Amino acid sequence: MSLLQSHYRTCNLCEAMCGLVITTTNGNIDKIEGDKKDPLSHGYICPKALAYKDLHEDSDRLKFPIKKVKGNWEKISWEEAFDFVSDRLVDIQEK
């Protein structure tokens, strides 16, 4: 059984922040359209927003956090990544 879903998002590829409707089937992007109900973009999107599908499906896109350890990139858990970032932010704020 196919699972068809519509996801309402905001494009963050430029300062316009256009409203998007991303239609997926079983997690795969079928269509990207402007959200006609968006109060700022009124359904308009630029070519950058249309590129979301290519960005999402790019084989080089990171799908998990990584950390450089002794000169090499290693996959880490999301929990470890969030802990690392929060610890670093505390250190920065204390300075």
Coordinates of C-alpha atoms in Angstrom, one line a residue:
M1 CA 0.0 0.0 0.0
S2 CA 1.4 3.4 -1.0
L3 CA 1.4 6.2 1.6
L4 CA 0.8 9.6 -0.1
Q5 CA 1.5 12.6 2.1
S6 CA 1.6 16.4 1.8
H7 CA 4.2 18.2 3.9
Y8 CA 4.0 22.0 4.4
R9 CA 7.4 23.5 4.7
T10 CA 9.3 26.8 4.3
C11 CA 12.2 26.9 1.8
N12 CA 15.4 28.0 3.5
L13 CA 17.6 28.2 0.4
C14 CA 17.3 32.1 0.2
E15 CA 16.0 35.0 2.2
A16 CA 12.5 34.9 0.6
M17 CA 11.5 31.9 2.7
C18 CA 8.7 30.7 0.3
G19 CA 6.0 28.4 1.5
L20 CA 6.2 24.9 0.0
V21 CA 3.9 21.9 -0.4
I22 CA 6.0 18.7 -0.8
T23 CA 4.1 15.7 -1.9
T24 CA 5.7 12.3 -1.1
T25 CA 4.8 8.7 -1.7
N26 CA 6.4 6.3 0.8
G27 CA 9.0 9.0 1.7
N28 CA 10.0 9.7 -1.9
I29 CA 9.4 13.2 -3.2
D30 CA 6.9 13.3 -6.0
K31 CA 6.2 17.0 -6.4
I32 CA 7.2 20.4 -5.0
E33 CA 4.8 23.3 -5.4
G34 CA 4.3 26.7 -3.9
D35 CA 1.9 26.9 -1.0
K36 CA -0.9 29.1 -2.2
K37 CA -2.0 29.7 1.4
D38 CA 1.4 31.1 2.4
P39 CA 0.9 34.8 3.3
L40 CA 4.2 35.9 1.9
S41 CA 4.9 33.9 -1.2
H42 CA 1.2 33.2 -2.3
G43 CA 2.2 30.0 -4.1
Y44 CA 5.2 31.4 -5.9
I45 CA 8.5 29.5 -5.7
C46 CA 11.8 30.0 -7.5
P47 CA 14.0 27.4 -9.2
K48 CA 16.0 27.0 -5.9
A49 CA 12.9 25.5 -4.2
L50 CA 12.4 23.2 -7.1
A51 CA 16.0 21.9 -6.5
Y52 CA 15.0 20.5 -3.1
K53 CA 14.2 17.1 -4.7
D54 CA 17.7 17.0 -6.2
L55 CA 19.3 18.0 -2.9
H56 CA 17.2 15.5 -0.9
E57 CA 18.1 12.7 -3.3
D58 CA 21.8 13.6 -3.7
S59 CA 23.9 10.5 -3.0
D60 CA 26.5 12.7 -1.3
R61 CA 24.0 14.2 1.2
L62 CA 24.7 13.5 4.8
K63 CA 21.9 11.7 6.5
F64 CA 23.5 11.3 9.9
P65 CA 25.9 13.3 12.1
I66 CA 29.6 13.0 11.7
K67 CA 32.5 14.1 13.8
K68 CA 36.2 14.5 13.0
V69 CA 38.3 12.2 15.2
K70 CA 42.0 12.1 14.8
G71 CA 41.8 13.5 11.2
N72 CA 39.0 11.1 10.1
W73 CA 35.3 11.6 9.9
E74 CA 33.3 9.1 11.9
K75 CA 29.5 8.5 12.1
I76 CA 28.1 9.4 15.5
S77 CA 24.6 9.1 17.1
W78 CA 22.2 12.0 17.1
E79 CA 22.3 12.0 20.9
E80 CA 26.1 12.4 20.8
A81 CA 25.9 15.1 18.2
F82 CA 23.4 17.1 20.3
D83 CA 25.4 16.6 23.5
F84 CA 28.6 17.8 21.7
V85 CA 26.9 20.9 20.3
S86 CA 25.2 21.8 23.6
D87 CA 28.4 21.4 25.5
R88 CA 30.3 23.6 23.1
L89 CA 27.6 26.3 23.3
V90 CA 27.9 26.3 27.1
D91 CA 31.7 26.7 26.7
I92 CA 31.3 29.5 24.3
Q93 CA 28.8 31.3 26.4
E94 CA 31.0 31.1 29.5
K95 CA 33.9 32.7 27.6

